[in-house]
mmCIF file of C-alpha atoms in Angstrom:
data_model
loop_
_atom_site.group_PDB
_atom_site.id
_atom_site.type_symbol
_atom_site.label_atom_id
_atom_site.label_comp_id
_atom_site.label_asym_id
_atom_site.label_seq_id
_atom_site.Cartn_x
_atom_site.Cartn_y
_atom_site.Cartn_z
ATOM 1 C CA ASP Y 6 93.946 293.606 44.787
ATOM 2 C CA ILE Y 7 91.609 295.912 46.678
ATOM 3 C CA GLN Y 8 93.588 298.549 48.557
ATOM 4 C CA LEU Y 9 92.164 299.969 51.775
ATOM 5 C CA THR Y 10 93.390 303.396 52.852
ATOM 6 C CA GLN Y 11 92.711 304.458 56.407
ATOM 7 C CA SER Y 12 92.839 308.029 57.614
ATOM 8 C CA PRO Y 13 94.195 309.380 59.730
ATOM 9 C CA SER Y 14 97.047 307.003 60.481
ATOM 10 C CA LEU Y 15 97.458 308.634 63.899
ATOM 11 C CA LEU Y 16 94.751 310.266 65.923
ATOM 12 C CA SER Y 17 95.357 312.060 69.222
ATOM 13 C CA ALA Y 18 92.282 312.378 71.375
ATOM 14 C CA SER Y 19 91.122 312.756 74.943
ATOM 15 C CA VAL Y 20 88.841 310.639 77.067
ATOM 16 C CA GLY Y 21 85.280 311.632 76.258
ATOM 17 C CA ASP Y 22 86.036 312.747 72.700
ATOM 18 C CA ARG Y 23 84.108 311.601 69.669
ATOM 19 C CA VAL Y 24 86.448 310.182 67.035
ATOM 20 C CA THR Y 25 85.927 309.104 63.445
ATOM 21 C CA ILE Y 26 88.191 306.911 61.343
ATOM 22 C CA THR Y 27 87.771 306.622 57.586
ATOM 23 C CA CYS Y 28 88.507 303.635 55.368
ATOM 24 C CA ARG Y 29 88.470 304.076 51.601
ATOM 25 C CA ALA Y 30 88.539 301.121 49.216
ATOM 26 C CA SER Y 31 90.195 301.250 45.786
ATOM 27 C CA GLN Y 32 87.101 299.548 44.361
ATOM 28 C CA GLY Y 33 83.641 298.790 45.658
ATOM 29 C CA VAL Y 34 83.317 296.138 48.369
ATOM 30 C CA SER Y 35 79.556 296.468 48.888
ATOM 31 C CA SER Y 36 79.063 296.124 52.653
ATOM 32 C CA TYR Y 37 81.704 293.413 53.134
ATOM 33 C CA LEU Y 38 83.744 295.562 55.460
ATOM 34 C CA ALA Y 39 84.787 294.829 59.034
ATOM 35 C CA TRP Y 40 86.549 296.822 61.740
ATOM 36 C CA TYR Y 41 88.932 295.443 64.357
ATOM 37 C CA GLN Y 42 90.591 296.837 67.465
ATOM 38 C CA GLN Y 43 94.068 295.700 68.460
ATOM 39 C CA ARG Y 44 95.592 296.579 71.807
ATOM 40 C CA PRO Y 45 99.378 296.248 72.289
ATOM 41 C CA GLY Y 46 100.521 292.637 72.413
ATOM 42 C CA LYS Y 47 97.007 291.317 71.870
ATOM 43 C CA ALA Y 48 95.096 289.697 69.054
ATOM 44 C CA PRO Y 49 92.693 291.784 66.987
ATOM 45 C CA LYS Y 50 89.131 291.970 68.251
ATOM 46 C CA LEU Y 51 86.137 292.199 65.940
ATOM 47 C CA LEU Y 52 84.077 295.359 66.453
ATOM 48 C CA ILE Y 53 81.910 295.821 63.361
ATOM 49 C CA TYR Y 54 80.958 293.614 60.413
ATOM 50 C CA GLY Y 55 78.778 294.177 57.407
ATOM 51 C CA ALA Y 56 79.990 297.797 57.572
ATOM 52 C CA SER Y 57 77.508 298.717 60.304
ATOM 53 C CA THR Y 58 76.578 295.687 62.463
ATOM 54 C CA VAL Y 59 78.083 295.859 65.924
ATOM 55 C CA GLN Y 60 79.512 292.541 67.093
ATOM 56 C CA SER Y 61 77.854 291.051 70.153
ATOM 57 C CA GLY Y 62 79.456 292.282 73.369
ATOM 58 C CA VAL Y 63 80.972 295.398 71.815
ATOM 59 C CA PRO Y 64 79.981 298.634 73.580
ATOM 60 C CA SER Y 65 77.356 300.749 71.868
ATOM 61 C CA ARG Y 66 79.724 303.715 71.635
ATOM 62 C CA PHE Y 67 81.219 301.963 68.583
ATOM 63 C CA SER Y 68 79.382 302.355 65.291
ATOM 64 C CA GLY Y 69 80.124 301.878 61.622
ATOM 65 C CA SER Y 70 78.675 303.224 58.428
ATOM 66 C CA GLY Y 71 79.222 303.313 54.696
ATOM 67 C CA SER Y 72 79.057 301.094 51.666
ATOM 68 C CA GLY Y 73 80.820 300.753 48.357
ATOM 69 C CA THR Y 74 84.151 302.514 48.723
ATOM 70 C CA GLU Y 75 83.880 304.774 51.764
ATOM 71 C CA PHE Y 76 83.396 303.658 55.332
ATOM 72 C CA THR Y 77 83.681 305.175 58.782
ATOM 73 C CA LEU Y 78 84.164 303.892 62.300
ATOM 74 C CA THR Y 79 82.947 306.233 65.003
ATOM 75 C CA ILE Y 80 83.639 306.037 68.705
ATOM 76 C CA THR Y 81 81.473 308.313 70.788
ATOM 77 C CA SER Y 82 82.843 309.290 74.188
ATOM 78 C CA LEU Y 83 86.293 307.692 73.968
ATOM 79 C CA GLN Y 84 87.202 305.555 76.978
ATOM 80 C CA PRO Y 85 90.697 304.764 78.346
ATOM 81 C CA GLU Y 86 90.493 301.185 77.047
ATOM 82 C CA ASP Y 87 89.787 302.452 73.510
ATOM 83 C CA PHE Y 88 93.324 303.702 72.971
ATOM 84 C CA ALA Y 89 94.503 301.112 70.481
ATOM 85 C CA ILE Y 90 95.053 300.505 66.767
ATOM 86 C CA TYR Y 91 92.015 300.083 64.534
ATOM 87 C CA TYR Y 92 91.996 298.194 61.233
ATOM 88 C CA CYS Y 93 89.399 297.911 58.509
ATOM 89 C CA GLN Y 94 89.201 294.770 56.372
ATOM 90 C CA GLN Y 95 87.397 293.992 53.135
ATOM 91 C CA LEU Y 96 85.885 290.536 52.662
ATOM 92 C CA ASN Y 97 84.440 291.111 49.198
ATOM 93 C CA ALA Y 98 87.208 289.620 47.106
ATOM 94 C CA TYR Y 99 90.465 287.724 47.318
ATOM 95 C CA PRO Y 100 92.960 288.482 48.520
ATOM 96 C CA LEU Y 101 91.277 289.634 51.698
ATOM 97 C CA THR Y 102 92.969 292.897 52.623
ATOM 98 C CA PHE Y 103 93.346 295.129 55.659
ATOM 99 C CA GLY Y 104 93.835 298.831 55.922
ATOM 100 C CA GLY Y 105 97.135 300.122 57.242
ATOM 101 C CA GLY Y 106 95.685 300.880 60.662
ATOM 102 C CA THR Y 107 94.821 303.956 62.688
ATOM 103 C CA LYS Y 108 96.498 304.430 66.033
ATOM 104 C CA VAL Y 109 94.335 306.239 68.562
ATOM 105 C CA GLU Y 110 96.577 307.731 71.218
ATOM 106 C CA ILE Y 111 96.036 309.781 74.310
ATOM 107 C CA LYS Y 112 96.290 313.509 73.678
ATOM 108 C CA GLU I 29 84.019 278.735 75.652
ATOM 109 C CA VAL I 30 84.684 279.339 71.983
ATOM 110 C CA GLN I 31 88.401 279.804 71.431
ATOM 111 C CA VAL I 32 91.388 278.893 69.302
ATOM 112 C CA VAL I 33 94.975 278.372 70.452
ATOM 113 C CA GLU I 34 97.908 278.503 68.051
ATOM 114 C CA SER I 35 101.205 276.713 68.528
ATOM 115 C CA GLY I 36 104.281 275.654 66.614
ATOM 116 C CA GLY I 37 106.038 278.969 66.135
ATOM 117 C CA ASP I 38 109.822 278.873 66.304
ATOM 118 C CA LEU I 39 113.121 280.329 65.137
ATOM 119 C CA ILE I 40 113.874 278.738 61.781
ATOM 120 C CA GLN I 41 116.579 279.239 59.187
ATOM 121 C CA PRO I 42 115.781 280.631 55.731
ATOM 122 C CA GLY I 43 114.684 277.854 53.406
ATOM 123 C CA GLY I 44 113.371 275.754 56.269
ATOM 124 C CA SER I 45 109.909 274.383 56.995
ATOM 125 C CA LEU I 46 107.545 274.723 59.914
ATOM 126 C CA ARG I 47 104.027 273.565 60.685
ATOM 127 C CA LEU I 48 101.726 275.711 62.770
ATOM 128 C CA SER I 49 98.716 274.297 64.589
ATOM 129 C CA CYS I 50 95.487 275.888 65.735
ATOM 130 C CA ALA I 51 93.382 273.960 68.222
ATOM 131 C CA ALA I 52 89.721 274.900 68.416
ATOM 132 C CA SER I 53 87.381 274.443 71.333
ATOM 133 C CA GLY I 54 83.715 275.238 71.647
ATOM 134 C CA PHE I 55 83.101 274.847 67.924
ATOM 135 C CA SER I 56 83.955 272.561 65.015
ATOM 136 C CA ILE I 57 86.665 273.654 62.579
ATOM 137 C CA ARG I 58 85.130 271.280 60.053
ATOM 138 C CA SER I 59 81.868 273.231 60.020
ATOM 139 C CA ASN I 60 83.493 276.628 59.735
ATOM 140 C CA TYR I 61 85.641 278.607 57.341
ATOM 141 C CA MET I 62 89.043 279.279 58.926
ATOM 142 C CA SER I 63 91.844 281.669 58.063
ATOM 143 C CA TRP I 64 95.446 282.384 58.939
ATOM 144 C CA VAL I 65 96.497 286.008 59.320
ATOM 145 C CA ARG I 66 99.994 287.256 60.088
ATOM 146 C CA GLN I 67 101.535 290.404 61.479
ATOM 147 C CA ALA I 68 105.177 291.254 60.916
ATOM 148 C CA PRO I 69 106.934 293.068 63.789
ATOM 149 C CA GLY I 70 105.598 296.617 64.066
ATOM 150 C CA LYS I 71 103.453 296.193 60.955
ATOM 151 C CA GLY I 72 99.798 295.739 60.078
ATOM 152 C CA LEU I 73 97.694 292.661 59.486
ATOM 153 C CA GLU I 74 98.091 290.470 56.405
ATOM 154 C CA TRP I 75 95.700 287.708 55.403
ATOM 155 C CA VAL I 76 97.540 284.501 54.491
ATOM 156 C CA ALA I 77 95.109 281.690 53.667
ATOM 157 C CA ILE I 78 91.573 280.399 54.074
ATOM 158 C CA ILE I 79 89.932 276.982 54.065
ATOM 159 C CA TYR I 80 86.211 276.507 53.526
ATOM 160 C CA SER I 81 84.193 273.899 55.363
ATOM 161 C CA GLY I 82 84.116 271.945 52.106
ATOM 162 C CA GLY I 83 87.896 271.983 51.899
ATOM 163 C CA THR I 84 88.438 274.622 49.217
ATOM 164 C CA THR I 85 91.486 276.780 49.892
ATOM 165 C CA PHE I 86 92.769 280.175 48.807
ATOM 166 C CA TYR I 87 96.115 281.874 49.456
ATOM 167 C CA SER I 88 97.712 285.258 49.275
ATOM 168 C CA GLU I 89 100.158 285.641 46.409
ATOM 169 C CA SER I 90 103.046 286.068 48.833
ATOM 170 C CA VAL I 91 102.669 282.504 50.181
ATOM 171 C CA LYS I 92 101.045 280.640 47.281
ATOM 172 C CA GLY I 93 103.016 277.529 46.410
ATOM 173 C CA ARG I 94 104.958 277.615 49.695
ATOM 174 C CA PHE I 95 102.244 277.422 52.390
ATOM 175 C CA THR I 96 99.417 274.903 52.739
ATOM 176 C CA ILE I 97 96.359 275.274 54.957
ATOM 177 C CA SER I 98 94.685 272.059 56.077
ATOM 178 C CA ARG I 99 92.649 270.359 58.811
ATOM 179 C CA ASP I 100 93.118 267.084 60.647
ATOM 180 C CA ASN I 101 90.695 264.161 60.355
ATOM 181 C CA SER I 102 89.122 264.904 63.702
ATOM 182 C CA LYS I 103 88.438 268.402 62.380
ATOM 183 C CA THR I 104 89.481 270.006 65.657
ATOM 184 C CA THR I 105 92.857 271.283 64.526
ATOM 185 C CA LEU I 106 93.822 273.648 61.745
ATOM 186 C CA PHE I 107 97.315 273.619 60.285
ATOM 187 C CA LEU I 108 99.565 275.860 58.267
ATOM 188 C CA GLN I 109 102.461 274.040 56.626
ATOM 189 C CA MET I 110 105.117 276.585 55.725
ATOM 190 C CA ASN I 111 107.939 275.630 53.347
ATOM 191 C CA SER I 112 110.778 277.576 51.770
ATOM 192 C CA LEU I 113 110.587 280.127 54.532
ATOM 193 C CA ARG I 114 112.035 283.578 53.953
ATOM 194 C CA ALA I 115 113.018 286.406 56.267
ATOM 195 C CA ASP I 116 109.882 288.330 55.270
ATOM 196 C CA ASP I 117 107.717 285.496 56.628
ATOM 197 C CA THR I 118 108.793 286.556 60.118
ATOM 198 C CA ALA I 119 105.588 287.436 61.945
ATOM 199 C CA VAL I 120 103.064 286.551 64.576
ATOM 200 C CA TYR I 121 100.649 284.103 62.977
ATOM 201 C CA TYR I 122 97.010 284.116 64.047
ATOM 202 C CA CYS I 123 94.282 281.674 63.170
ATOM 203 C CA ALA I 124 90.773 283.052 63.003
ATOM 204 C CA ARG I 125 87.247 281.775 62.491
ATOM 205 C CA MET I 126 85.259 283.322 59.671
ATOM 206 C CA SER I 127 81.830 284.312 60.942
ATOM 207 C CA GLY I 128 78.617 284.206 58.960
ATOM 208 C CA ALA I 129 79.927 281.678 56.439
ATOM 209 C CA ARG I 130 77.320 280.801 53.833
ATOM 210 C CA TYR I 131 76.852 280.031 50.169
ATOM 211 C CA ASP I 132 74.933 282.323 47.844
ATOM 212 C CA ASP I 133 73.870 281.113 44.399
ATOM 213 C CA LEU I 134 74.793 284.438 42.812
ATOM 214 C CA ARG I 135 77.868 285.485 44.761
ATOM 215 C CA GLY I 136 79.262 282.136 45.870
ATOM 216 C CA HIS I 137 80.937 281.712 49.233
ATOM 217 C CA LEU I 138 80.402 284.601 51.642
ATOM 218 C CA TYR I 139 81.332 285.439 55.223
ATOM 219 C CA ASP I 140 81.120 288.455 57.458
ATOM 220 C CA ALA I 141 84.358 288.824 59.403
ATOM 221 C CA MET I 142 86.931 287.094 61.594
ATOM 222 C CA ASP I 143 85.189 286.752 64.931
ATOM 223 C CA VAL I 144 87.394 284.385 66.950
ATOM 224 C CA TRP I 145 91.154 284.917 67.104
ATOM 225 C CA GLY I 146 93.884 283.108 68.954
ATOM 226 C CA GLN I 147 96.718 284.750 70.835
ATOM 227 C CA GLY I 148 99.116 284.082 67.976
ATOM 228 C CA THR I 149 102.340 282.128 67.586
ATOM 229 C CA THR I 150 105.648 283.733 66.612
ATOM 230 C CA VAL I 151 107.654 282.622 63.598
ATOM 231 C CA THR I 152 111.130 284.069 63.199
ATOM 232 C CA VAL I 153 113.056 283.281 60.031
ATOM 233 C CA SER I 154 116.719 284.107 60.482
ATOM 234 C CA SER I 155 120.138 282.551 60.140
#
């Protein structure tokens, strides 16, 4: 199975900050990597697919990069509604796997 | 509006069976690849199963042989039949549409992400 390791697991930040979350895969997944945001009590929401394509309707402050085994999700100018848990997911091979999540909390 | 709505979650005893449903609107389940994903209380996301538009299915090792993903004849409802339930199956179960589904001669079946999610249905396995 492809393991996805996210870092950090907890990130404390302030409104307006630029934040970066890293997702490392135990083996190459090409660009078959997606990022999701999950707010408390809600379903995950797709942010990024193909490692760097922003899903329609997602604010432009969200961006993704990387390929192979190392990926990043960047949020420029953090907004109050961005405090949530973020997950990466690989769709390159079965079983599909998710990272352990990164909680972005208010500093 | 494109959406999915899950139902069927319940409190069930270990060893029991349950069938979850996922009703789609705004798109055809038959024409899309669909997955089930679960989330145990306070834990992360875990992929459970997928069904291609052609009917091919794949499962995670943790549910293989116990769970079955299927569609109804009208192709508007997705199901997850869960048998031999265990305490560690306790979770919120989400159904999700796989976006960008396509077939590539070299790589086979491909898709981009899970772009439509329901609100989830809760399954609790406990005596």
